[in-house]
PDB file of C-alpha atoms in Angstrom:
ATOM      1  CA  MET A   1      15.648  -2.330 -28.240  1.00  0.00           C
ATOM      2  CA  GLU A   2      17.194  -4.042 -31.433  1.00  0.00           C
ATOM      3  CA  LEU A   3      16.607  -2.993 -34.999  1.00  0.00           C
ATOM      4  CA  ARG A   4      15.964  -7.159 -35.343  1.00  0.00           C
ATOM      5  CA  GLN A   5      12.400  -6.227 -33.006  1.00  0.00           C
ATOM      6  CA  LEU A   6      11.470  -3.246 -35.328  1.00  0.00           C
ATOM      7  CA  THR A   7      12.120  -5.345 -38.336  1.00  0.00           C
ATOM      8  CA  TYR A   8       9.864  -8.168 -37.087  1.00  0.00           C
ATOM      9  CA  PHE A   9       7.519  -5.999 -35.896  1.00  0.00           C
ATOM     10  CA  LEU A  10       6.844  -4.308 -39.043  1.00  0.00           C
ATOM     11  CA  GLU A  11       6.684  -7.916 -40.775  1.00  0.00           C
ATOM     12  CA  VAL A  12       3.768  -8.295 -38.548  1.00  0.00           C
ATOM     13  CA  VAL A  13       2.187  -5.333 -39.037  1.00  0.00           C
ATOM     14  CA  LYS A  14       2.455  -5.620 -43.174  1.00  0.00           C
ATOM     15  CA  HIS A  15       0.857  -9.151 -42.773  1.00  0.00           C
ATOM     16  CA  LYS A  16      -1.533  -8.507 -40.079  1.00  0.00           C
ATOM     17  CA  SER A  17      -0.747 -12.104 -38.905  1.00  0.00           C
ATOM     18  CA  MET A  18       1.778 -13.724 -36.803  1.00  0.00           C
ATOM     19  CA  THR A  19       1.731 -17.046 -38.911  1.00  0.00           C
ATOM     20  CA  LYS A  20       2.694 -15.493 -42.107  1.00  0.00           C
ATOM     21  CA  ALA A  21       4.904 -12.900 -41.037  1.00  0.00           C
ATOM     22  CA  ALA A  22       6.860 -15.963 -39.386  1.00  0.00           C
ATOM     23  CA  GLU A  23       6.871 -17.770 -42.765  1.00  0.00           C
ATOM     24  CA  SER A  24       7.979 -14.539 -44.970  1.00  0.00           C
ATOM     25  CA  LEU A  25      10.883 -13.826 -41.865  1.00  0.00           C
ATOM     26  CA  HIS A  26      11.800 -17.885 -42.120  1.00  0.00           C
ATOM     27  CA  ILE A  27      11.641 -17.950 -38.422  1.00  0.00           C
ATOM     28  CA  SER A  28       9.168 -20.218 -36.136  1.00  0.00           C
ATOM     29  CA  GLN A  29       5.844 -18.232 -35.234  1.00  0.00           C
ATOM     30  CA  PRO A  30       7.199 -18.871 -31.260  1.00  0.00           C
ATOM     31  CA  ALA A  31      10.061 -17.295 -31.975  1.00  0.00           C
ATOM     32  CA  LEU A  32       8.688 -14.127 -33.759  1.00  0.00           C
ATOM     33  CA  SER A  33       6.026 -13.871 -30.881  1.00  0.00           C
ATOM     34  CA  LYS A  34       8.647 -14.112 -28.473  1.00  0.00           C
ATOM     35  CA  MET A  35      10.526 -11.373 -30.208  1.00  0.00           C
ATOM     36  CA  ILE A  36       7.462  -9.213 -30.293  1.00  0.00           C
ATOM     37  CA  LYS A  37       6.791  -9.844 -26.633  1.00  0.00           C
ATOM     38  CA  SER A  38       9.981  -8.733 -25.707  1.00  0.00           C
ATOM     39  CA  LEU A  39       9.812  -5.437 -27.296  1.00  0.00           C
ATOM     40  CA  GLU A  40       6.321  -4.814 -25.589  1.00  0.00           C
ATOM     41  CA  GLU A  41       7.594  -5.684 -22.490  1.00  0.00           C
ATOM     42  CA  GLU A  42      10.622  -3.188 -23.187  1.00  0.00           C
ATOM     43  CA  LEU A  43       8.246  -0.659 -24.256  1.00  0.00           C
ATOM     44  CA  ASP A  44       5.969  -1.788 -21.123  1.00  0.00           C
ATOM     45  CA  MET A  45       2.803  -1.444 -23.277  1.00  0.00           C
ATOM     46  CA  THR A  46       0.804  -3.848 -25.652  1.00  0.00           C
ATOM     47  CA  LEU A  47       1.382  -3.061 -29.112  1.00  0.00           C
ATOM     48  CA  ILE A  48      -0.651  -5.679 -31.050  1.00  0.00           C
ATOM     49  CA  ILE A  49      -3.913  -7.594 -30.167  1.00  0.00           C
ATOM     50  CA  ARG A  50      -3.675 -10.991 -31.263  1.00  0.00           C
ATOM     51  CA  SER A  51      -6.565 -13.381 -32.229  1.00  0.00           C
ATOM     52  CA  ASN A  52      -6.676 -16.518 -34.097  1.00  0.00           C
ATOM     53  CA  LYS A  53      -6.977 -14.773 -37.400  1.00  0.00           C
ATOM     54  CA  THR A  54      -5.213 -11.788 -37.428  1.00  0.00           C
ATOM     55  CA  SER A  55      -3.090  -9.326 -35.467  1.00  0.00           C
ATOM     56  CA  GLU A  56      -4.480  -5.395 -35.284  1.00  0.00           C
ATOM     57  CA  LEU A  57      -2.232  -2.801 -33.974  1.00  0.00           C
ATOM     58  CA  THR A  58      -3.070  -0.912 -30.431  1.00  0.00           C
ATOM     59  CA  ASP A  59      -2.643   3.263 -30.296  1.00  0.00           C
ATOM     60  CA  GLY A  60       0.734   2.495 -28.907  1.00  0.00           C
ATOM     61  CA  GLY A  61       1.567   0.220 -31.831  1.00  0.00           C
ATOM     62  CA  VAL A  62       1.030   2.396 -34.299  1.00  0.00           C
ATOM     63  CA  ILE A  63       3.237   4.976 -32.855  1.00  0.00           C
ATOM     64  CA  VAL A  64       6.065   2.459 -32.832  1.00  0.00           C
ATOM     65  CA  MET A  65       4.997   1.705 -36.224  1.00  0.00           C
ATOM     66  CA  GLU A  66       5.498   5.013 -37.884  1.00  0.00           C
ATOM     67  CA  TYR A  67       8.882   5.834 -35.832  1.00  0.00           C
ATOM     68  CA  ALA A  68       9.879   1.858 -36.618  1.00  0.00           C
ATOM     69  CA  GLN A  69       9.588   2.898 -40.461  1.00  0.00           C
ATOM     70  CA  LYS A  70      11.711   6.288 -40.088  1.00  0.00           C
ATOM     71  CA  ILE A  71      14.303   4.732 -38.103  1.00  0.00           C
ATOM     72  CA  LEU A  72      14.468   1.579 -40.701  1.00  0.00           C
ATOM     73  CA  SER A  73      14.206   4.036 -43.653  1.00  0.00           C
ATOM     74  CA  GLN A  74      17.256   5.729 -42.209  1.00  0.00           C
ATOM     75  CA  ILE A  75      19.228   2.991 -41.373  1.00  0.00           C
ATOM     76  CA  GLU A  76      18.626   2.197 -45.233  1.00  0.00           C
ATOM     77  CA  GLU A  77      19.797   5.454 -46.128  1.00  0.00           C
ATOM     78  CA  LEU A  78      23.040   5.173 -43.911  1.00  0.00           C
ATOM     79  CA  SER A  79      23.826   1.989 -46.065  1.00  0.00           C
ATOM     80  CA  THR A  80      23.328   3.401 -49.479  1.00  0.00           C
ATOM     81  CA  THR A  81      25.239   6.436 -48.700  1.00  0.00           C
ATOM     82  CA  LEU A  82      28.087   4.478 -47.760  1.00  0.00           C
ATOM     83  CA  ASN A  83      27.733   2.090 -50.700  1.00  0.00           C
ATOM     84  CA  ASP A  84      28.268   4.896 -52.836  1.00  0.00           C
ATOM     85  CA  LEU A  85      31.665   5.093 -51.675  1.00  0.00           C
ATOM     86  CA  THR A  86      32.669   2.104 -53.736  1.00  0.00           C
ATOM     87  CA  SER A  87      31.423   4.336 -57.007  1.00  0.00           C
ATOM     88  CA  LEU A  88      29.005   2.254 -59.380  1.00  0.00           C
ATOM     89  CA  LYS A  89      30.224  -1.040 -59.339  1.00  0.00           C
ATOM     90  CA  ARG A  90      27.414  -2.113 -57.520  1.00  0.00           C
ATOM     91  CA  GLY A  91      24.062  -0.538 -56.674  1.00  0.00           C
ATOM     92  CA  SER A  92      20.203  -0.708 -56.388  1.00  0.00           C
ATOM     93  CA  ILE A  93      17.466   1.685 -57.942  1.00  0.00           C
ATOM     94  CA  ARG A  94      13.695   1.211 -56.697  1.00  0.00           C
ATOM     95  CA  ILE A  95      11.521   3.212 -59.097  1.00  0.00           C
ATOM     96  CA  GLY A  96       7.731   3.562 -59.106  1.00  0.00           C
ATOM     97  CA  LEU A  97       6.087   3.508 -62.298  1.00  0.00           C
ATOM     98  CA  PRO A  98       2.650   3.591 -63.508  1.00  0.00           C
ATOM     99  CA  PRO A  99       1.993   0.845 -66.110  1.00  0.00           C
ATOM    100  CA  ILE A 100       0.415   3.280 -68.776  1.00  0.00           C
ATOM    101  CA  ILE A 101       3.770   4.987 -68.673  1.00  0.00           C
ATOM    102  CA  GLY A 102       5.901   1.913 -68.689  1.00  0.00           C
ATOM    103  CA  SER A 103       5.447   0.284 -71.968  1.00  0.00           C
ATOM    104  CA  LEU A 104       5.755   3.420 -73.857  1.00  0.00           C
ATOM    105  CA  TYR A 105       9.210   5.186 -73.010  1.00  0.00           C
ATOM    106  CA  PHE A 106      11.127   2.640 -70.265  1.00  0.00           C
ATOM    107  CA  PRO A 107      12.129  -0.884 -72.602  1.00  0.00           C
ATOM    108  CA  SER A 108      14.689   0.672 -74.625  1.00  0.00           C
ATOM    109  CA  VAL A 109      16.009   3.390 -72.092  1.00  0.00           C
ATOM    110  CA  MET A 110      16.309   0.496 -69.629  1.00  0.00           C
ATOM    111  CA  ALA A 111      18.040  -1.912 -71.681  1.00  0.00           C
ATOM    112  CA  GLU A 112      20.680   0.720 -72.601  1.00  0.00           C
ATOM    113  CA  PHE A 113      21.264   1.709 -69.019  1.00  0.00           C
ATOM    114  CA  HIS A 114      21.819  -2.068 -68.318  1.00  0.00           C
ATOM    115  CA  ARG A 115      24.338  -2.186 -70.983  1.00  0.00           C
ATOM    116  CA  VAL A 116      26.330   0.654 -69.772  1.00  0.00           C
ATOM    117  CA  TYR A 117      25.822   0.051 -66.066  1.00  0.00           C
ATOM    118  CA  PRO A 118      25.265  -4.063 -65.695  1.00  0.00           C
ATOM    119  CA  ASN A 119      25.950  -4.380 -61.995  1.00  0.00           C
ATOM    120  CA  ILE A 120      23.155  -1.931 -60.842  1.00  0.00           C
ATOM    121  CA  SER A 121      20.267  -3.635 -60.042  1.00  0.00           C
ATOM    122  CA  ILE A 122      16.533  -2.012 -61.020  1.00  0.00           C
ATOM    123  CA  THR A 123      13.446  -2.805 -59.069  1.00  0.00           C
ATOM    124  CA  ILE A 124      10.411  -1.811 -60.799  1.00  0.00           C
ATOM    125  CA  THR A 125       7.007  -1.521 -59.048  1.00  0.00           C
ATOM    126  CA  GLU A 126       3.521  -0.838 -60.987  1.00  0.00           C
ATOM    127  CA  TYR A 127       1.203   1.753 -59.561  1.00  0.00           C
ATOM    128  CA  GLY A 128      -1.194   4.307 -60.529  1.00  0.00           C
ATOM    129  CA  GLY A 129       0.131   7.692 -61.310  1.00  0.00           C
ATOM    130  CA  ALA A 130      -1.149   9.031 -57.822  1.00  0.00           C
ATOM    131  CA  LYS A 131       0.046   6.034 -56.007  1.00  0.00           C
ATOM    132  CA  VAL A 132       3.562   6.683 -57.406  1.00  0.00           C
ATOM    133  CA  VAL A 133       3.936   9.941 -55.975  1.00  0.00           C
ATOM    134  CA  LYS A 134       2.577   9.120 -52.492  1.00  0.00           C
ATOM    135  CA  SER A 135       4.996   6.089 -52.223  1.00  0.00           C
ATOM    136  CA  VAL A 136       7.839   8.567 -53.390  1.00  0.00           C
ATOM    137  CA  GLU A 137       6.761  10.788 -50.705  1.00  0.00           C
ATOM    138  CA  GLU A 138       6.714   7.992 -48.010  1.00  0.00           C
ATOM    139  CA  GLY A 139      10.102   6.741 -49.250  1.00  0.00           C
ATOM    140  CA  GLU A 140       8.904   3.260 -50.707  1.00  0.00           C
ATOM    141  CA  PHE A 141      10.840   4.383 -53.819  1.00  0.00           C
ATOM    142  CA  GLU A 142      13.771   6.705 -54.616  1.00  0.00           C
ATOM    143  CA  LEU A 143      12.401   7.714 -57.550  1.00  0.00           C
ATOM    144  CA  GLY A 144       8.962   7.537 -59.743  1.00  0.00           C
ATOM    145  CA  VAL A 145       7.725   8.690 -62.837  1.00  0.00           C
ATOM    146  CA  ALA A 146       4.811  10.993 -62.660  1.00  0.00           C
ATOM    147  CA  VAL A 147       2.205  12.997 -64.722  1.00  0.00           C
ATOM    148  CA  LEU A 148       2.549  16.650 -63.874  1.00  0.00           C
ATOM    149  CA  PRO A 149       1.701  18.746 -61.906  1.00  0.00           C
ATOM    150  CA  VAL A 150       3.114  17.442 -58.493  1.00  0.00           C
ATOM    151  CA  ASP A 151       3.915  19.551 -55.504  1.00  0.00           C
ATOM    152  CA  GLU A 152       7.285  21.449 -56.521  1.00  0.00           C
ATOM    153  CA  GLU A 153       8.135  22.273 -52.672  1.00  0.00           C
ATOM    154  CA  GLU A 154       7.894  18.435 -51.697  1.00  0.00           C
ATOM    155  CA  PHE A 155       9.638  16.825 -54.777  1.00  0.00           C
ATOM    156  CA  ASN A 156      12.635  17.711 -57.324  1.00  0.00           C
ATOM    157  CA  ILE A 157      11.342  17.254 -60.726  1.00  0.00           C
ATOM    158  CA  TYR A 158      12.925  16.305 -63.842  1.00  0.00           C
ATOM    159  CA  PRO A 159      10.636  16.476 -67.051  1.00  0.00           C
ATOM    160  CA  ILE A 160      11.197  13.625 -69.707  1.00  0.00           C
ATOM    161  CA  VAL A 161       7.818  14.171 -71.727  1.00  0.00           C
ATOM    162  CA  GLU A 162       5.455  16.762 -73.249  1.00  0.00           C
ATOM    163  CA  ASP A 163       2.231  15.491 -74.677  1.00  0.00           C
ATOM    164  CA  GLU A 164      -1.608  16.054 -75.118  1.00  0.00           C
ATOM    165  CA  MET A 165      -4.577  14.511 -74.647  1.00  0.00           C
ATOM    166  CA  LYS A 166      -6.462  13.054 -78.051  1.00  0.00           C
ATOM    167  CA  LEU A 167     -10.472  11.499 -78.390  1.00  0.00           C
ATOM    168  CA  LEU A 168     -10.545   8.204 -79.483  1.00  0.00           C
ATOM    169  CA  ILE A 169     -14.242   6.990 -81.065  1.00  0.00           C
ATOM    170  CA  HIS A 170     -15.618   4.269 -83.070  1.00  0.00           C
ATOM    171  CA  HIS A 171     -15.060   5.220 -87.049  1.00  0.00           C
ATOM    172  CA  GLU A 172     -18.864   5.231 -87.745  1.00  0.00           C
ATOM    173  CA  HIS A 173     -19.495   7.784 -84.497  1.00  0.00           C
ATOM    174  CA  PRO A 174     -21.477  11.185 -86.039  1.00  0.00           C
ATOM    175  CA  LEU A 175     -18.427  13.131 -84.769  1.00  0.00           C
ATOM    176  CA  ALA A 176     -15.921  10.724 -86.715  1.00  0.00           C
ATOM    177  CA  SER A 177     -15.722  13.396 -89.495  1.00  0.00           C
ATOM    178  CA  HIS A 178     -14.306  16.189 -87.526  1.00  0.00           C
ATOM    179  CA  GLU A 179     -10.833  17.184 -87.087  1.00  0.00           C
ATOM    180  CA  THR A 180     -11.438  19.014 -83.912  1.00  0.00           C
ATOM    181  CA  ILE A 181     -13.777  18.489 -80.912  1.00  0.00           C
ATOM    182  CA  GLN A 182     -15.172  20.478 -78.108  1.00  0.00           C
ATOM    183  CA  LEU A 183     -14.997  18.258 -74.790  1.00  0.00           C
ATOM    184  CA  SER A 184     -18.201  19.854 -74.233  1.00  0.00           C
ATOM    185  CA  GLU A 185     -19.661  17.934 -77.029  1.00  0.00           C
ATOM    186  CA  LEU A 186     -19.103  14.911 -75.241  1.00  0.00           C
ATOM    187  CA  MET A 187     -21.753  15.287 -72.412  1.00  0.00           C
ATOM    188  CA  ASP A 188     -23.689  12.641 -73.405  1.00  0.00           C
ATOM    189  CA  GLU A 189     -21.401  10.077 -74.672  1.00  0.00           C
ATOM    190  CA  GLU A 190     -20.458   7.024 -72.308  1.00  0.00           C
ATOM    191  CA  PHE A 191     -16.761   6.853 -71.304  1.00  0.00           C
ATOM    192  CA  ILE A 192     -14.375   4.474 -71.128  1.00  0.00           C
ATOM    193  CA  PHE A 193     -12.485   5.870 -67.883  1.00  0.00           C
ATOM    194  CA  TYR A 194      -9.432   4.787 -66.090  1.00  0.00           C
ATOM    195  CA  HIS A 195      -9.186   3.668 -62.715  1.00  0.00           C
ATOM    196  CA  GLU A 196      -9.090   5.909 -59.758  1.00  0.00           C
ATOM    197  CA  ASP A 197      -5.486   5.286 -59.039  1.00  0.00           C
ATOM    198  CA  PHE A 198      -4.551   6.820 -62.009  1.00  0.00           C
ATOM    199  CA  ALA A 199      -3.648  10.265 -62.515  1.00  0.00           C
ATOM    200  CA  LEU A 200      -5.403  10.486 -65.894  1.00  0.00           C
ATOM    201  CA  HIS A 201      -8.717   9.998 -63.972  1.00  0.00           C
ATOM    202  CA  ASP A 202      -8.455  13.099 -62.138  1.00  0.00           C
ATOM    203  CA  ILE A 203      -6.983  14.968 -64.895  1.00  0.00           C
ATOM    204  CA  MET A 204      -9.924  14.550 -67.224  1.00  0.00           C
ATOM    205  CA  TRP A 205     -12.700  14.182 -64.721  1.00  0.00           C
ATOM    206  CA  GLU A 206     -11.603  17.797 -63.566  1.00  0.00           C
ATOM    207  CA  ARG A 207     -11.148  19.109 -67.157  1.00  0.00           C
ATOM    208  CA  CYS A 208     -14.727  17.569 -67.902  1.00  0.00           C
ATOM    209  CA  ILE A 209     -15.963  19.439 -64.823  1.00  0.00           C
ATOM    210  CA  GLN A 210     -14.550  22.597 -65.922  1.00  0.00           C
ATOM    211  CA  GLU A 211     -16.302  22.173 -69.329  1.00  0.00           C
ATOM    212  CA  GLY A 212     -19.671  21.848 -67.388  1.00  0.00           C
ATOM    213  CA  PHE A 213     -20.536  18.092 -67.227  1.00  0.00           C
ATOM    214  CA  GLU A 214     -19.510  14.928 -65.299  1.00  0.00           C
ATOM    215  CA  PRO A 215     -18.591  12.346 -67.652  1.00  0.00           C
ATOM    216  CA  LYS A 216     -20.847   9.123 -67.883  1.00  0.00           C
ATOM    217  CA  ILE A 217     -18.431   6.273 -66.909  1.00  0.00           C
ATOM    218  CA  LEU A 218     -19.552   2.761 -68.564  1.00  0.00           C
ATOM    219  CA  PHE A 219     -16.325   0.952 -67.018  1.00  0.00           C
ATOM    220  CA  LYS A 220     -12.962   1.740 -65.931  1.00  0.00           C
ATOM    221  CA  SER A 221      -9.542  -0.014 -66.897  1.00  0.00           C
ATOM    222  CA  SER A 222      -5.960   0.509 -66.244  1.00  0.00           C
ATOM    223  CA  GLN A 223      -4.704  -1.078 -69.412  1.00  0.00           C
ATOM    224  CA  TRP A 224      -4.760   1.290 -72.383  1.00  0.00           C
ATOM    225  CA  ASP A 225      -4.969  -1.523 -75.230  1.00  0.00           C
ATOM    226  CA  PHE A 226      -7.902  -3.271 -73.634  1.00  0.00           C
ATOM    227  CA  MET A 227      -9.557   0.873 -73.460  1.00  0.00           C
ATOM    228  CA  VAL A 228      -8.710   1.217 -77.305  1.00  0.00           C
ATOM    229  CA  GLU A 229     -10.397  -2.021 -78.326  1.00  0.00           C
ATOM    230  CA  MET A 230     -13.641  -1.044 -76.060  1.00  0.00           C
ATOM    231  CA  VAL A 231     -14.042   1.826 -78.276  1.00  0.00           C
ATOM    232  CA  GLY A 232     -13.241  -0.264 -81.406  1.00  0.00           C
ATOM    233  CA  ALA A 233     -16.309  -2.334 -80.256  1.00  0.00           C
ATOM    234  CA  ASN A 234     -18.147   0.955 -80.576  1.00  0.00           C
ATOM    235  CA  LEU A 235     -19.008   0.718 -76.800  1.00  0.00           C
ATOM    236  CA  GLY A 236     -17.971   4.215 -75.859  1.00  0.00           C
ATOM    237  CA  VAL A 237     -15.519   6.788 -76.197  1.00  0.00           C
ATOM    238  CA  THR A 238     -12.280   7.389 -74.637  1.00  0.00           C
ATOM    239  CA  ILE A 239      -9.255   9.899 -74.279  1.00  0.00           C
ATOM    240  CA  LEU A 240      -5.558   8.932 -74.109  1.00  0.00           C
ATOM    241  CA  PRO A 241      -2.131  10.681 -74.547  1.00  0.00           C
ATOM    242  CA  GLU A 242      -1.166  11.254 -78.292  1.00  0.00           C
ATOM    243  CA  SER A 243       2.004   8.982 -78.026  1.00  0.00           C
ATOM    244  CA  ILE A 244      -0.404   6.162 -76.873  1.00  0.00           C
ATOM    245  CA  CYS A 245      -2.616   7.069 -79.972  1.00  0.00           C
ATOM    246  CA  ASN A 246       0.270   7.003 -82.017  1.00  0.00           C
ATOM    247  CA  ARG A 247       0.632   3.207 -81.251  1.00  0.00           C
ATOM    248  CA  VAL A 248      -3.191   2.082 -82.161  1.00  0.00           C
ATOM    249  CA  GLU A 249      -3.324  -0.172 -85.017  1.00  0.00           C
ATOM    250  CA  ASN A 250      -7.591  -0.985 -84.572  1.00  0.00           C
ATOM    251  CA  LYS A 251      -9.000   0.715 -87.830  1.00  0.00           C
ATOM    252  CA  GLN A 252     -12.226   0.849 -86.173  1.00  0.00           C
ATOM    253  CA  VAL A 253     -10.968   3.636 -84.185  1.00  0.00           C
ATOM    254  CA  LYS A 254     -10.671   7.171 -85.255  1.00  0.00           C
ATOM    255  CA  ILE A 255      -8.430   9.580 -83.408  1.00  0.00           C
ATOM    256  CA  ILE A 256      -9.376  13.391 -83.368  1.00  0.00           C
ATOM    257  CA  ASN A 257      -7.894  16.506 -81.823  1.00  0.00           C
ATOM    258  CA  LEU A 258      -9.452  18.032 -78.480  1.00  0.00           C
ATOM    259  CA  HIS A 259     -10.185  21.374 -77.355  1.00  0.00           C
ATOM    260  CA  PRO A 260      -9.522  22.921 -75.294  1.00  0.00           C
ATOM    261  CA  ILE A 261      -5.992  20.810 -75.206  1.00  0.00           C
ATOM    262  CA  THR A 262      -5.284  19.202 -72.001  1.00  0.00           C
ATOM    263  CA  PRO A 263      -1.186  18.789 -71.316  1.00  0.00           C
ATOM    264  CA  TRP A 264      -0.210  15.256 -70.614  1.00  0.00           C
ATOM    265  CA  ASN A 265       3.463  16.010 -69.220  1.00  0.00           C
ATOM    266  CA  LEU A 266       5.613  13.379 -67.710  1.00  0.00           C
ATOM    267  CA  ALA A 267       8.679  13.849 -64.906  1.00  0.00           C
ATOM    268  CA  VAL A 268      10.929  11.532 -62.891  1.00  0.00           C
ATOM    269  CA  ILE A 269      10.179  12.895 -59.404  1.00  0.00           C
ATOM    270  CA  THR A 270      12.287  12.528 -56.017  1.00  0.00           C
ATOM    271  CA  LYS A 271      11.663  13.819 -52.990  1.00  0.00           C
ATOM    272  CA  LYS A 272      13.631  17.044 -51.779  1.00  0.00           C
ATOM    273  CA  HIS A 273      15.722  16.997 -48.859  1.00  0.00           C
ATOM    274  CA  LYS A 274      16.497  13.070 -49.030  1.00  0.00           C
ATOM    275  CA  TYR A 275      19.215  11.531 -50.163  1.00  0.00           C
ATOM    276  CA  ILE A 276      19.081  10.231 -53.561  1.00  0.00           C
ATOM    277  CA  SER A 277      22.034   7.299 -54.416  1.00  0.00           C
ATOM    278  CA  TYR A 278      24.441   8.083 -56.739  1.00  0.00           C
ATOM    279  CA  ALA A 279      23.064   5.055 -58.868  1.00  0.00           C
ATOM    280  CA  ALA A 280      19.872   6.861 -58.604  1.00  0.00           C
ATOM    281  CA  ARG A 281      21.230  10.165 -59.766  1.00  0.00           C
ATOM    282  CA  THR A 282      22.877   8.513 -62.976  1.00  0.00           C
ATOM    283  CA  PHE A 283      19.854   6.798 -64.034  1.00  0.00           C
ATOM    284  CA  ILE A 284      18.049  10.388 -63.584  1.00  0.00           C
ATOM    285  CA  ASP A 285      20.776  11.933 -65.744  1.00  0.00           C
ATOM    286  CA  PHE A 286      20.893   9.039 -68.065  1.00  0.00           C
ATOM    287  CA  PHE A 287      17.030   8.909 -68.958  1.00  0.00           C
ATOM    288  CA  VAL A 288      16.452  12.623 -68.719  1.00  0.00           C
ATOM    289  CA  SER A 289      18.999  13.188 -71.720  1.00  0.00           C
ATOM    290  CA  LYS A 290      17.302  10.590 -73.925  1.00  0.00           C
TER     291      LYS A 290
END
């Protein structure tokens, strides 16, 4: 069995199509089919059910996929470990980052890090907070930025931000004159909520349930500035971290304290018992110190 066979097999799994996988790998479809066929013959088992439009895995194919991912991940880890021997003259970091966080804290830190370590490449992928945690756990990213809490037995945690949630309502709303509002007072309001992929969705949903009501959601978004504009148009209320509220310039929107206080704390996370490249460790130290 060759590593190339496993790499090609995973590409077919990823695209669910021989044609698309071949295009991605820049090889001919017959060559790819032959490679997959040779892997199946070596294992004496059909791995992929082929049709005109898609390629689906058999039960055996699912098992091979899982082991192939582990094997190739370990090969990549080996390569990363050896690259560390050449110090930080080169390196790469893969980071998972929720969009709502990226615009707040990362641009200035990234720019400064790049000036200090110009030969380290950084690949940032934007996912919702829950998906970032899952992707770090599965090894897609070396590190991610997540909303706490996360499983402390599963992850190393490096706190970076302590914040709390605030209410945003239209300035003509009957509650707009209040300095502090009980969350339970909002049970009849229509909420502009976060998409389910975001940690904020679960945090505020659970907090509302604890306060005795299920929030009435008018619509969901992943863009905080769009959510603010909807509040400014008097379409509903929303709840956002204070650090985001500090950027709100819409004069139609009033920002009010919420009780009970709901924390919004951020941390860089890495998976425990997994090798973290020297470049990534350097980035963590650099970012946490800011």
